[in-house]
Amino acid sequence: QSVLTQPPSVSGAPGQRVTISCTGSSSNIGAGWDVHWFQQLPGTAPELLIYDNNNRPSGVPDRFSGSKSGASASLAITGLQPEDEADYYCQSYDNSLSAWVFGGGTKLTVL
Amino acid sequence: EVQLVESGGGLGQPGGSLRLSCVDSGFTFSTYEMNWVRQAPGKGLEWVSYISESSSNIKYVDSVRGRFTVSRDNAKNSLFLQMSSLRAEDTAVYYCATKKGGTTYFRHWGQGTLVIVSS
């Protein structure tokens, strides 16, 4: 049971827009801690995709965007491409646990 | 540029020990806080341990506290994880990851090293 809750899977056709939600609580996202997103392609290490809620590291296409509201956050991917098929994880910090925490991950399938 | 390479994974006996290493081939290792994050087969990511730049601040997830010890050698651009009293549930790919002070995200990741705990 992950501290942050994500849907197990989402899917979309090429060119479409998909969103992935990440729900926390008053001890993590709701406490004001930033949310970050990672992309993990099959068989590879995770890579930072979005940091501090809505910032992209250099090299990440602007098709990827993040938002945060209250105790939840979302990752949006527009213009879906086959190479976007991957697992996506949200991450934040939890006051009560004094630990960095992840969502359970969402598998994106490009139809 | 940060380039992290983990090693030391393999088969460990229940109750036994393993020592993981992570080497940064770049020249900025001492300026990063370092972490270990693990991923059990087919499962999600779990933060395991944190160590500050000077080793003055160390944290562990509850499930490994008292069994795992994190350390670093800035002169050798190296991070270590001494794993003891191994359990089957410690089976995972272990990644080392950088974090800059004042931030809460893991910026650079190694390729991971697989630890299997089994008799």
CSV table of N, CA and C in Angstrom, one decimal, chain A residues 15-111:
chain,number,residue,atom,x,y,z
A,15,GLY,N,-1.5,10.7,-30.2
A,15,GLY,CA,-2.0,12.0,-30.5
A,15,GLY,C,-2.9,12.5,-29.4
A,16,GLN,N,-3.5,11.6,-28.6
A,16,GLN,CA,-4.4,12.0,-27.6
A,16,GLN,C,-3.7,12.5,-26.3
A,17,ARG,N,-4.6,13.0,-25.4
A,17,ARG,CA,-4.1,13.5,-24.1
A,17,ARG,C,-4.5,12.6,-23.0
A,18,VAL,N,-3.6,12.3,-22.1
A,18,VAL,CA,-3.9,11.5,-20.9
A,18,VAL,C,-3.5,12.2,-19.7
A,19,THR,N,-4.1,11.9,-18.6
A,19,THR,CA,-3.7,12.4,-17.3
A,19,THR,C,-3.5,11.3,-16.3
A,20,ILE,N,-2.6,11.5,-15.4
A,20,ILE,CA,-2.4,10.5,-14.3
A,20,ILE,C,-2.5,11.2,-13.0
A,21,SER,N,-3.3,10.8,-12.1
A,21,SER,CA,-3.5,11.4,-10.8
A,21,SER,C,-2.6,10.8,-9.8
A,22,CYS,N,-2.4,11.6,-8.7
A,22,CYS,CA,-1.6,11.2,-7.6
A,22,CYS,C,-2.2,11.9,-6.4
A,23,THR,N,-2.8,11.0,-5.5
A,23,THR,CA,-3.5,11.6,-4.3
A,23,THR,C,-2.7,11.3,-3.1
A,24,GLY,N,-2.5,12.3,-2.3
A,24,GLY,CA,-1.8,12.2,-1.0
A,24,GLY,C,-2.7,12.5,0.2
A,25,SER,N,-2.1,13.1,1.2
A,25,SER,CA,-2.8,13.4,2.4
A,25,SER,C,-2.2,14.6,3.1
A,26,SER,N,-2.7,15.0,4.2
A,26,SER,CA,-2.3,16.2,4.9
A,26,SER,C,-0.9,16.1,5.5
A,27,SER,N,-0.3,14.9,5.4
A,27,SER,CA,1.1,14.8,5.9
A,27,SER,C,2.1,14.8,4.8
A,28,ASN,N,1.7,14.9,3.6
A,28,ASN,CA,2.6,15.0,2.4
A,28,ASN,C,2.2,16.1,1.4
A,29,ILE,N,1.5,15.7,0.4
A,29,ILE,CA,1.2,16.8,-0.6
A,29,ILE,C,0.3,17.9,0.0
A,30,GLY,N,-0.6,17.5,0.8
A,30,GLY,CA,-1.5,18.4,1.5
A,30,GLY,C,-0.8,19.3,2.5
A,31,ALA,N,0.4,18.9,2.9
A,31,ALA,CA,1.2,19.7,3.9
A,31,ALA,C,2.0,20.8,3.1
A,32,GLY,N,1.9,20.7,1.8
A,32,GLY,CA,2.7,21.7,1.0
A,32,GLY,C,3.9,21.2,0.4
A,33,TRP,N,4.2,20.0,0.6
A,33,TRP,CA,5.4,19.4,-0.1
A,33,TRP,C,5.2,19.3,-1.6
A,34,ASP,N,6.3,19.6,-2.3
A,34,ASP,CA,6.2,19.5,-3.8
A,34,ASP,C,6.1,18.1,-4.3
A,35,VAL,N,5.5,18.0,-5.5
A,35,VAL,CA,5.3,16.7,-6.1
A,35,VAL,C,6.3,16.6,-7.4
A,36,HIS,N,6.8,15.4,-7.5
A,36,HIS,CA,7.7,15.2,-8.7
A,36,HIS,C,7.3,14.0,-9.4
A,37,TRP,N,7.6,13.9,-10.7
A,37,TRP,CA,7.2,12.7,-11.5
A,37,TRP,C,8.4,12.1,-12.2
A,38,PHE,N,8.4,10.8,-12.3
A,38,PHE,CA,9.4,10.0,-12.9
A,38,PHE,C,8.8,9.1,-14.0
A,39,GLN,N,9.6,9.0,-15.1
A,39,GLN,CA,9.2,8.0,-16.1
A,39,GLN,C,10.2,6.9,-16.1
A,40,GLN,N,9.7,5.7,-16.1
A,40,GLN,CA,10.5,4.5,-16.2
A,40,GLN,C,10.2,3.7,-17.4
A,41,LEU,N,11.0,3.7,-18.4
A,41,LEU,CA,10.9,2.9,-19.6
A,41,LEU,C,11.2,1.5,-19.2
A,42,PRO,N,10.6,0.5,-20.0
A,42,PRO,CA,10.8,-0.9,-19.7
A,42,PRO,C,12.3,-1.3,-19.6
A,43,GLY,N,12.7,-1.9,-18.4
A,43,GLY,CA,14.0,-2.4,-18.2
A,43,GLY,C,15.0,-1.3,-17.9
A,44,THR,N,14.6,-0.1,-17.6
A,44,THR,CA,15.6,1.0,-17.4
A,44,THR,C,15.3,1.6,-16.0
A,45,ALA,N,16.3,2.5,-15.6
A,45,ALA,CA,16.1,3.2,-14.3
A,45,ALA,C,15.1,4.3,-14.5
A,46,PRO,N,14.5,4.7,-13.4
A,46,PRO,CA,13.6,5.9,-13.5
A,46,PRO,C,14.4,7.1,-13.9
A,47,GLU,N,13.7,8.1,-14.5
A,47,GLU,CA,14.3,9.4,-14.9
A,47,GLU,C,13.3,10.5,-14.5
A,48,LEU,N,13.9,11.6,-14.0
A,48,LEU,CA,13.1,12.7,-13.6
A,48,LEU,C,12.4,13.3,-14.8
A,49,LEU,N,11.1,13.5,-14.6
A,49,LEU,CA,10.2,14.0,-15.7
A,49,LEU,C,9.7,15.4,-15.4
A,50,ILE,N,9.2,15.6,-14.2
A,50,ILE,CA,8.7,16.9,-13.7
A,50,ILE,C,9.2,17.0,-12.3
A,51,TYR,N,9.7,18.2,-11.9
A,51,TYR,CA,10.1,18.5,-10.5
A,51,TYR,C,9.4,19.7,-10.0
A,52,ASP,N,9.2,19.8,-8.7
A,52,ASP,CA,8.6,20.9,-8.1
A,52,ASP,C,7.2,21.2,-8.7
A,53,ASN,N,6.4,20.2,-8.9
A,53,ASN,CA,5.0,20.3,-9.3
A,53,ASN,C,4.8,20.5,-10.8
A,54,ASN,N,5.6,21.4,-11.4
A,54,ASN,CA,5.3,21.8,-12.8
A,54,ASN,C,6.5,22.2,-13.6
A,55,ASN,N,7.7,21.8,-13.2
A,55,ASN,CA,8.9,22.2,-13.9
A,55,ASN,C,9.5,21.0,-14.6
A,56,ARG,N,10.0,21.2,-15.8
A,56,ARG,CA,10.6,20.2,-16.6
A,56,ARG,C,12.1,20.3,-16.7
A,57,PRO,N,12.9,19.2,-16.4
A,57,PRO,CA,14.3,19.3,-16.6
A,57,PRO,C,14.6,19.5,-18.1
A,58,SER,N,15.8,20.0,-18.4
A,58,SER,CA,16.1,20.3,-19.8
A,58,SER,C,16.1,18.9,-20.5
A,59,GLY,N,15.5,19.0,-21.7
A,59,GLY,CA,15.4,17.8,-22.5
A,59,GLY,C,14.1,17.1,-22.5
A,60,VAL,N,13.3,17.4,-21.5
A,60,VAL,CA,11.9,16.8,-21.4
A,60,VAL,C,11.0,17.7,-22.3
A,61,PRO,N,10.3,17.0,-23.2
A,61,PRO,CA,9.4,17.8,-24.1
A,61,PRO,C,8.3,18.5,-23.4
A,62,ASP,N,7.8,19.6,-23.9
A,62,ASP,CA,6.7,20.3,-23.3
A,62,ASP,C,5.4,19.7,-23.4
A,63,ARG,N,5.3,18.5,-24.0
A,63,ARG,CA,4.1,17.6,-24.0
A,63,ARG,C,3.8,17.1,-22.6
A,64,PHE,N,4.8,17.2,-21.8
A,64,PHE,CA,4.6,16.7,-20.4
A,64,PHE,C,4.4,17.9,-19.5
A,65,SER,N,3.4,17.9,-18.6
A,65,SER,CA,3.2,19.0,-17.7
A,65,SER,C,2.6,18.4,-16.4
A,66,GLY,N,2.9,19.2,-15.3
A,66,GLY,CA,2.4,18.8,-14.0
A,66,GLY,C,1.6,19.9,-13.3
A,67,SER,N,0.7,19.5,-12.4
A,67,SER,CA,0.0,20.4,-11.6
A,67,SER,C,-0.3,19.9,-10.3
A,68,LYS,N,-0.6,20.8,-9.3
A,68,LYS,CA,-0.9,20.3,-8.0
A,68,LYS,C,-2.0,21.2,-7.4
A,69,SER,N,-2.9,20.6,-6.6
A,69,SER,CA,-4.0,21.3,-6.0
A,69,SER,C,-4.3,20.6,-4.7
A,70,GLY,N,-4.2,21.3,-3.6
A,70,GLY,CA,-4.6,20.6,-2.3
A,70,GLY,C,-3.7,19.5,-2.0
A,71,ALA,N,-4.3,18.3,-1.8
A,71,ALA,CA,-3.5,17.1,-1.5
A,71,ALA,C,-3.3,16.2,-2.7
A,72,SER,N,-3.5,16.7,-3.9
A,72,SER,CA,-3.4,15.9,-5.1
A,72,SER,C,-2.6,16.6,-6.1
A,73,ALA,N,-2.1,15.8,-7.1
A,73,ALA,CA,-1.3,16.3,-8.2
A,73,ALA,C,-1.7,15.5,-9.5
A,74,SER,N,-1.3,16.0,-10.6
A,74,SER,CA,-1.6,15.4,-11.9
A,74,SER,C,-0.5,15.5,-12.8
A,75,LEU,N,-0.3,14.5,-13.6
A,75,LEU,CA,0.7,14.6,-14.8
A,75,LEU,C,-0.2,14.5,-16.0
A,76,ALA,N,0.0,15.4,-17.0
A,76,ALA,CA,-0.7,15.4,-18.2
A,76,ALA,C,0.3,15.2,-19.4
A,77,ILE,N,0.0,14.3,-20.3
A,77,ILE,CA,0.8,14.1,-21.5
A,77,ILE,C,-0.1,14.4,-22.7
A,78,THR,N,0.3,15.3,-23.5
A,78,THR,CA,-0.5,15.6,-24.7
A,78,THR,C,0.3,15.1,-25.9
A,79,GLY,N,-0.4,14.9,-27.0
A,79,GLY,CA,0.2,14.4,-28.3
A,79,GLY,C,0.9,13.1,-28.0
A,80,LEU,N,0.2,12.2,-27.4
A,80,LEU,CA,0.7,10.9,-27.0
A,80,LEU,C,1.5,10.2,-28.1
A,81,GLN,N,2.7,9.7,-27.8
A,81,GLN,CA,3.5,9.0,-28.8
A,81,GLN,C,3.8,7.6,-28.3
A,82,PRO,N,4.1,6.7,-29.2
A,82,PRO,CA,4.4,5.3,-28.8
A,82,PRO,C,5.5,5.2,-27.8
A,83,GLU,N,6.5,6.1,-27.9
A,83,GLU,CA,7.6,6.0,-27.0
A,83,GLU,C,7.3,6.5,-25.6
A,84,ASP,N,6.1,7.0,-25.4
A,84,ASP,CA,5.7,7.4,-24.0
A,84,ASP,C,5.2,6.2,-23.2
A,85,GLU,N,5.1,5.1,-23.8
A,85,GLU,CA,4.6,3.9,-23.1
A,85,GLU,C,5.7,3.5,-22.1
A,86,ALA,N,5.3,3.6,-20.8
A,86,ALA,CA,6.2,3.5,-19.7
A,86,ALA,C,5.4,3.4,-18.4
A,87,ASP,N,6.1,3.2,-17.3
A,87,ASP,CA,5.6,3.4,-16.0
A,87,ASP,C,5.9,4.8,-15.5
A,88,TYR,N,4.9,5.4,-14.8
A,88,TYR,CA,5.1,6.8,-14.3
A,88,TYR,C,4.8,6.8,-12.8
A,89,TYR,N,5.7,7.4,-12.0
A,89,TYR,CA,5.6,7.5,-10.6
A,89,TYR,C,5.6,8.9,-10.1
A,90,CYS,N,4.7,9.2,-9.1
A,90,CYS,CA,4.8,10.5,-8.5
A,90,CYS,C,5.6,10.3,-7.2
A,91,GLN,N,6.1,11.4,-6.6
A,91,GLN,CA,6.9,11.3,-5.4
A,91,GLN,C,6.8,12.6,-4.7
A,92,SER,N,6.9,12.5,-3.3
A,92,SER,CA,6.8,13.7,-2.5
A,92,SER,C,7.6,13.4,-1.2
A,93,TYR,N,7.4,14.2,-0.2
A,93,TYR,CA,7.9,13.9,1.2
A,93,TYR,C,6.8,13.9,2.2
A,94,ASP,N,7.0,13.0,3.2
A,94,ASP,CA,5.9,12.8,4.2
A,94,ASP,C,6.4,13.2,5.5
A,95,ASN,N,5.7,14.2,6.2
A,95,ASN,CA,6.1,14.7,7.5
A,95,ASN,C,6.0,13.6,8.6
A,96,SER,N,4.9,12.9,8.6
A,96,SER,CA,4.7,11.9,9.6
A,96,SER,C,5.7,10.7,9.6
A,97,LEU,N,6.0,10.3,8.4
A,97,LEU,CA,7.0,9.2,8.2
A,97,LEU,C,8.4,9.7,8.2
A,98,SER,N,8.6,11.0,8.0
A,98,SER,CA,10.0,11.6,7.8
A,98,SER,C,10.7,10.8,6.7
A,99,ALA,N,10.0,10.6,5.6
A,99,ALA,CA,10.5,9.8,4.5
A,99,ALA,C,10.1,10.4,3.2
A,100,TRP,N,10.9,10.1,2.2
A,100,TRP,CA,10.5,10.4,0.8
A,100,TRP,C,9.6,9.3,0.4
A,101,VAL,N,8.5,9.6,-0.3
A,101,VAL,CA,7.5,8.6,-0.6
A,101,VAL,C,7.1,8.7,-2.1
A,102,PHE,N,6.7,7.5,-2.6
A,102,PHE,CA,6.3,7.4,-4.0
A,102,PHE,C,4.9,6.9,-4.1
A,103,GLY,N,4.3,7.1,-5.3
A,103,GLY,CA,3.0,6.5,-5.6
A,103,GLY,C,3.3,5.1,-6.1
A,104,GLY,N,2.3,4.3,-6.2
A,104,GLY,CA,2.5,2.9,-6.6
A,104,GLY,C,2.8,2.7,-8.1
A,105,GLY,N,2.7,3.8,-8.9
A,105,GLY,CA,3.1,3.7,-10.3
A,105,GLY,C,1.9,3.5,-11.2
A,106,THR,N,1.9,4.1,-12.3
A,106,THR,CA,0.9,4.0,-13.3
A,106,THR,C,1.5,3.5,-14.7
A,107,LYS,N,0.9,2.4,-15.2
A,107,LYS,CA,1.4,1.9,-16.5
A,107,LYS,C,0.6,2.6,-17.6
A,108,LEU,N,1.3,3.3,-18.5
A,108,LEU,CA,0.7,4.0,-19.6
A,108,LEU,C,0.9,3.1,-20.8
A,109,THR,N,-0.3,2.8,-21.4
A,109,THR,CA,-0.3,2.0,-22.7
A,109,THR,C,-0.7,2.9,-23.8
A,110,VAL,N,0.1,2.9,-24.9
A,110,VAL,CA,-0.3,3.7,-26.1
A,110,VAL,C,-0.9,2.7,-27.0
A,111,LEU,N,-2.2,2.9,-27.3
A,111,LEU,CA,-3.0,1.9,-28.1
A,111,LEU,C,-2.6,1.9,-29.5
